[in-house]
Tab-separated table of C-alpha atoms in Angstrom:
chain	number	residue	atom	x	y	z
A	250	MET	CA	-2.021	-12.818	8.355
A	251	SER	CA	0.574	-10.546	6.821
A	252	ARG	CA	-0.521	-8.498	3.836
A	253	ILE	CA	1.407	-6.835	1.022
A	254	ILE	CA	1.095	-3.084	1.585
A	255	PHE	CA	2.146	-0.223	-0.667
A	256	VAL	CA	2.222	3.257	0.842
A	257	THR	CA	2.976	6.164	-1.458
A	258	GLY	CA	4.717	9.230	-0.097
A	259	ALA	CA	6.041	7.138	2.776
A	260	SER	CA	9.458	8.689	3.330
A	261	ARG	CA	8.112	11.306	5.754
A	262	GLY	CA	5.070	12.652	7.543
A	263	ILE	CA	1.770	10.796	7.535
A	264	GLY	CA	2.927	8.257	4.954
A	265	ARG	CA	5.958	7.282	7.017
A	266	GLY	CA	3.795	6.891	10.101
A	267	ILE	CA	1.375	4.652	8.217
A	268	ALA	CA	4.155	2.500	6.779
A	269	GLN	CA	5.831	2.126	10.168
A	270	LEU	CA	2.623	1.053	11.885
A	271	PHE	CA	1.973	-1.622	9.251
A	272	LEU	CA	5.567	-2.811	9.650
A	273	ASN	CA	5.198	-2.976	13.420
A	274	HIS	CA	2.186	-5.257	12.891
A	275	GLY	CA	4.234	-7.654	10.778
A	276	HIS	CA	2.959	-6.719	7.323
A	277	LEU	CA	5.175	-6.633	4.225
A	278	VAL	CA	5.460	-2.998	3.226
A	279	THR	CA	6.761	-1.139	0.212
A	280	VAL	CA	7.837	2.324	1.285
A	281	GLY	CA	7.155	4.452	-1.762
A	282	TYR	CA	9.089	7.676	-2.143
A	283	ARG	CA	9.540	10.209	-4.920
A	284	GLY	CA	12.820	11.951	-4.131
A	285	ASN	CA	13.887	11.378	-0.534
A	286	GLN	CA	15.612	8.034	-0.877
A	287	GLU	CA	17.735	8.537	2.230
A	288	ALA	CA	14.674	8.963	4.463
A	289	ALA	CA	12.929	5.959	2.903
A	290	GLU	CA	16.005	3.764	3.294
A	291	SER	CA	16.446	4.852	6.912
A	292	LEU	CA	13.024	3.356	7.670
A	293	VAL	CA	13.547	0.195	5.645
A	294	GLN	CA	16.869	-0.567	7.342
A	295	LYS	CA	15.027	-1.088	10.626
A	296	TYR	CA	12.651	-3.728	9.248
A	297	PRO	CA	13.357	-6.972	7.351
A	298	ASN	CA	9.741	-6.906	6.115
A	299	ALA	CA	10.173	-3.616	4.216
A	300	MET	CA	11.523	-2.411	0.915
A	301	ALA	CA	11.897	1.078	-0.537
A	302	VAL	CA	10.809	1.847	-4.097
A	303	GLN	CA	11.078	5.125	-5.963
A	304	VAL	CA	7.812	6.120	-7.600
A	305	ASP	CA	6.512	9.290	-9.190
A	306	VAL	CA	2.731	8.995	-8.896
A	307	ALA	CA	2.275	11.535	-11.689
A	308	ASP	CA	3.967	9.075	-14.092
A	309	ARG	CA	2.106	5.842	-14.898
A	310	HIS	CA	5.260	4.149	-16.167
A	311	SER	CA	6.873	4.808	-12.796
A	312	ILE	CA	3.816	3.350	-11.059
A	313	ILE	CA	3.945	0.213	-13.203
A	314	ARG	CA	7.627	-0.289	-12.354
A	315	ALA	CA	6.895	0.140	-8.635
A	316	VAL	CA	4.019	-2.345	-8.713
A	317	GLU	CA	6.150	-4.898	-10.553
A	318	ALA	CA	9.076	-4.390	-8.173
A	319	THR	CA	6.792	-5.027	-5.193
A	320	ARG	CA	5.362	-8.201	-6.695
A	321	SER	CA	8.843	-9.469	-7.589
A	322	HIS	CA	10.255	-8.748	-4.126
A	323	PHE	CA	7.425	-10.128	-2.002
A	324	GLY	CA	6.136	-12.784	-4.387
A	325	ARG	CA	2.509	-11.619	-4.291
A	326	SER	CA	0.410	-8.802	-5.656
A	327	ILE	CA	-0.303	-5.680	-3.631
A	328	GLU	CA	-3.227	-6.302	-1.288
A	329	VAL	CA	-3.484	-2.914	0.430
A	330	LEU	CA	-2.805	0.334	-1.405
A	331	VAL	CA	-2.532	3.548	0.579
A	332	ASN	CA	-2.647	6.513	-1.790
A	333	ASN	CA	-0.934	9.025	0.459
A	334	GLY	CA	1.624	10.713	-1.802
A	335	ALA	CA	0.598	14.308	-2.451
A	336	ILE	CA	1.811	17.863	-2.851
A	337	ALA	CA	0.530	21.146	-1.431
A	338	GLN	CA	0.984	24.738	-2.504
A	339	GLU	CA	-0.021	27.972	-0.802
A	340	LYS	CA	-0.994	30.411	-3.543
A	341	PRO	CA	-3.738	33.043	-3.967
A	342	PHE	CA	-6.379	31.936	-6.444
A	343	LEU	CA	-5.608	34.600	-9.056
A	344	ALA	CA	-1.918	33.642	-9.000
A	345	ILE	CA	-2.494	29.939	-9.715
A	346	THR	CA	-1.231	29.082	-13.185
A	347	ASP	CA	-2.448	26.403	-15.569
A	348	GLU	CA	0.761	24.537	-14.815
A	349	ASP	CA	0.127	24.760	-11.056
A	350	TRP	CA	-3.404	23.443	-11.539
A	351	ASP	CA	-2.392	20.592	-13.838
A	352	HIS	CA	0.527	19.452	-11.684
A	353	MET	CA	-1.577	19.505	-8.510
A	354	HIS	CA	-4.233	17.299	-10.081
A	355	ALA	CA	-1.659	15.047	-11.759
A	356	VAL	CA	-0.130	14.165	-8.388
A	357	ASN	CA	-3.083	14.383	-5.991
A	358	LEU	CA	-5.865	12.938	-8.159
A	359	ARG	CA	-4.563	11.297	-11.305
A	360	GLY	CA	-1.879	9.529	-9.273
A	361	PRO	CA	-4.355	7.615	-7.080
A	362	PHE	CA	-6.473	6.892	-10.167
A	363	ALA	CA	-3.546	5.393	-12.084
A	364	PHE	CA	-2.162	3.488	-9.095
A	365	SER	CA	-5.588	2.028	-8.355
A	366	GLN	CA	-5.962	0.909	-11.955
A	367	GLU	CA	-2.633	-0.904	-11.794
A	368	VAL	CA	-3.320	-2.817	-8.558
A	369	LEU	CA	-7.014	-3.596	-8.930
A	370	PRO	CA	-6.655	-6.556	-11.340
A	371	GLY	CA	-4.588	-8.411	-8.743
A	372	MET	CA	-7.094	-7.607	-6.020
A	373	VAL	CA	-9.998	-8.758	-8.172
A	374	GLU	CA	-8.202	-12.014	-8.954
A	375	ALA	CA	-7.575	-12.602	-5.242
A	376	GLY	CA	-11.109	-11.606	-4.251
A	377	TRP	CA	-9.737	-9.317	-1.549
A	378	GLY	CA	-8.240	-5.852	-1.392
A	379	ARG	CA	-8.126	-2.514	0.361
A	380	ILE	CA	-7.599	0.905	-1.178
A	381	ILE	CA	-7.326	3.815	1.228
A	382	ASN	CA	-7.067	7.324	-0.164
A	383	ILE	CA	-5.633	10.037	2.069
A	384	THR	CA	-7.606	13.149	1.278
A	385	SER	CA	-8.130	16.284	3.382
A	386	ILE	CA	-10.643	18.471	5.127
A	387	GLY	CA	-9.769	20.963	2.387
A	388	GLY	CA	-11.500	18.680	-0.093
A	389	GLN	CA	-14.669	18.899	1.994
A	390	TRP	CA	-15.016	22.561	2.876
A	391	GLY	CA	-12.906	24.171	0.131
A	392	GLY	CA	-9.664	26.075	0.094
A	393	PHE	CA	-8.654	29.715	0.442
A	394	ASN	CA	-5.016	29.842	-0.621
A	395	GLN	CA	-5.065	26.254	-1.889
A	396	VAL	CA	-8.011	26.132	-4.273
A	397	HIS	CA	-6.296	23.687	-6.635
A	398	TYR	CA	-5.327	21.435	-3.716
A	399	ALA	CA	-8.894	21.449	-2.385
A	400	SER	CA	-10.249	20.674	-5.845
A	401	ALA	CA	-7.988	17.650	-6.268
A	402	LYS	CA	-8.787	16.314	-2.795
A	403	ALA	CA	-12.528	16.759	-3.380
A	404	GLY	CA	-12.149	14.766	-6.567
A	405	LEU	CA	-10.347	12.051	-4.604
A	406	ILE	CA	-13.320	11.738	-2.246
A	407	ASN	CA	-15.713	11.235	-5.141
A	408	PHE	CA	-13.262	8.854	-6.814
A	409	THR	CA	-13.337	6.812	-3.597
A	410	ARG	CA	-17.117	6.540	-3.721
A	411	SER	CA	-17.091	5.546	-7.381
A	412	MET	CA	-14.504	2.804	-6.865
A	413	ALA	CA	-16.476	1.457	-3.906
A	414	LYS	CA	-19.600	1.183	-6.056
A	415	ILE	CA	-17.718	-0.731	-8.718
A	416	PHE	CA	-15.468	-3.047	-6.704
A	417	SER	CA	-17.013	-3.718	-3.271
A	418	ALA	CA	-18.805	-6.818	-4.578
A	419	GLU	CA	-15.369	-8.197	-5.477
A	420	GLY	CA	-14.244	-8.180	-1.846
A	421	ILE	CA	-12.401	-4.891	-2.263
A	422	THR	CA	-13.193	-1.962	0.002
A	423	VAL	CA	-12.278	1.584	-0.992
A	424	ASN	CA	-12.300	4.310	1.625
A	425	ALA	CA	-10.885	7.758	2.241
A	426	VAL	CA	-9.369	9.292	5.331
A	427	ALA	CA	-9.736	13.064	5.600
A	428	PRO	CA	-7.416	14.557	8.212
A	429	GLY	CA	-7.923	18.081	9.435
A	430	LEU	CA	-4.878	19.934	10.710
A	431	VAL	CA	-2.135	17.421	11.503
A	432	ALA	CA	1.342	18.304	12.688
A	433	THR	CA	3.482	17.446	9.627
A	434	ASP	CA	6.087	19.102	7.420
A	435	MET	CA	3.441	19.635	4.732
A	436	SER	CA	1.104	21.524	7.062
A	437	ALA	CA	3.871	23.686	8.530
A	438	ASN	CA	3.525	26.471	5.952
A	439	GLU	CA	-0.217	26.790	6.474
A	440	LEU	CA	0.137	26.763	10.248
A	441	GLN	CA	2.562	29.672	10.048
A	442	THR	CA	-0.044	31.873	8.368
A	443	GLU	CA	-2.566	33.950	10.255
A	444	ALA	CA	-5.409	31.964	8.689
A	445	GLY	CA	-3.780	28.698	9.748
A	446	GLN	CA	-3.319	29.842	13.320
A	447	GLU	CA	-6.956	30.905	13.479
A	448	LYS	CA	-7.961	27.431	12.289
A	449	VAL	CA	-6.109	25.824	15.198
A	450	LYS	CA	-7.890	28.092	17.686
A	451	ALA	CA	-11.239	27.088	16.197
A	452	ILE	CA	-10.734	23.310	16.473
A	453	PRO	CA	-13.243	21.979	19.033
A	454	ALA	CA	-10.641	19.474	20.313
A	455	ARG	CA	-8.268	22.440	20.832
A	456	ARG	CA	-5.271	20.636	19.345
A	457	LEU	CA	-3.707	19.389	16.163
A	458	GLY	CA	-4.153	15.814	15.062
A	459	THR	CA	-1.237	13.385	15.172
A	460	ILE	CA	0.325	11.177	12.555
A	461	ALA	CA	-0.268	8.190	14.836
A	462	GLU	CA	-4.027	8.851	14.864
A	463	VAL	CA	-4.158	8.869	11.074
A	464	ALA	CA	-2.056	5.713	10.849
A	465	GLU	CA	-4.247	3.814	13.322
A	466	THR	CA	-7.335	4.654	11.271
A	467	VAL	CA	-5.703	3.428	8.064
A	468	LEU	CA	-4.639	0.208	9.797
A	469	PHE	CA	-8.210	-0.395	10.945
A	470	LEU	CA	-9.659	0.214	7.473
A	471	SER	CA	-7.227	-2.406	6.176
A	472	SER	CA	-8.408	-5.036	8.622
A	473	GLU	CA	-11.054	-7.734	8.399
A	474	GLY	CA	-12.974	-5.851	11.076
A	475	ALA	CA	-13.580	-3.061	8.575
A	476	SER	CA	-14.775	-5.341	5.764
A	477	TYR	CA	-18.270	-3.775	5.700
A	478	ILE	CA	-16.963	-0.207	5.570
A	479	THR	CA	-16.622	0.985	1.985
A	480	GLY	CA	-17.088	4.196	0.061
A	481	GLN	CA	-16.736	6.203	3.266
A	482	THR	CA	-14.718	9.256	4.152
A	483	ILE	CA	-13.477	8.997	7.736
A	484	ASN	CA	-13.124	12.475	9.214
A	485	LEU	CA	-10.110	12.918	11.514
A	486	ASN	CA	-10.351	16.589	12.318
A	487	GLY	CA	-11.029	17.116	16.010
A	488	GLY	CA	-14.507	18.389	15.250
A	489	MET	CA	-13.550	20.984	12.619
A	490	TYR	CA	-16.018	19.571	10.102
A	491	PHE	CA	-18.999	17.312	10.723
A	492	GLY	CA	-20.333	16.744	7.212
């Protein structure tokens, strides 16, 4: 059965990989993007079961428009929401400004909160839904030059647990996926630092994760086979963190 999927931050990196895997499995996918329309459209052009929608997850009005556009295009409410859209910033703790802190949390934490609020009524009405939040190992073991990023991702993990407690009885599972170091554009800056290179050396699996591995996990969590998994954080980190 094809589902209506919305993936935020899907024009590149992990989000694009997730969207493409859902499309390859015949689902109807909204490729959410903030600014890179060309990249989003290049993916959509390959699939008749896709559409691209601009959305700024830090702006609830933009989220509402994106949700309505998806429902109008596909004729049904969103059934699977993948909160992937996020930002990162390498900055020493004492240099982080109030504006840095607020913007990081507006995108990486308030965005998934607002998007979830907008899609949950439709899921409750249908008695079925999946929300998958893409968090990070940084939200589990803290950050060094990304304290505000780690804080927002830690909040997203707890948000996941809270939503699972509230909505699992409605047939809606809410889970998080916490990648470790994955080869993406977003991780490139960290991997160029001495600290980032040391992290790679310390990974028990002795390699970076792949976008495909993250996407496959998200696809599974969206399936009927994962219907009894809720409130969990799935660690995809090659053994970097076992908590």
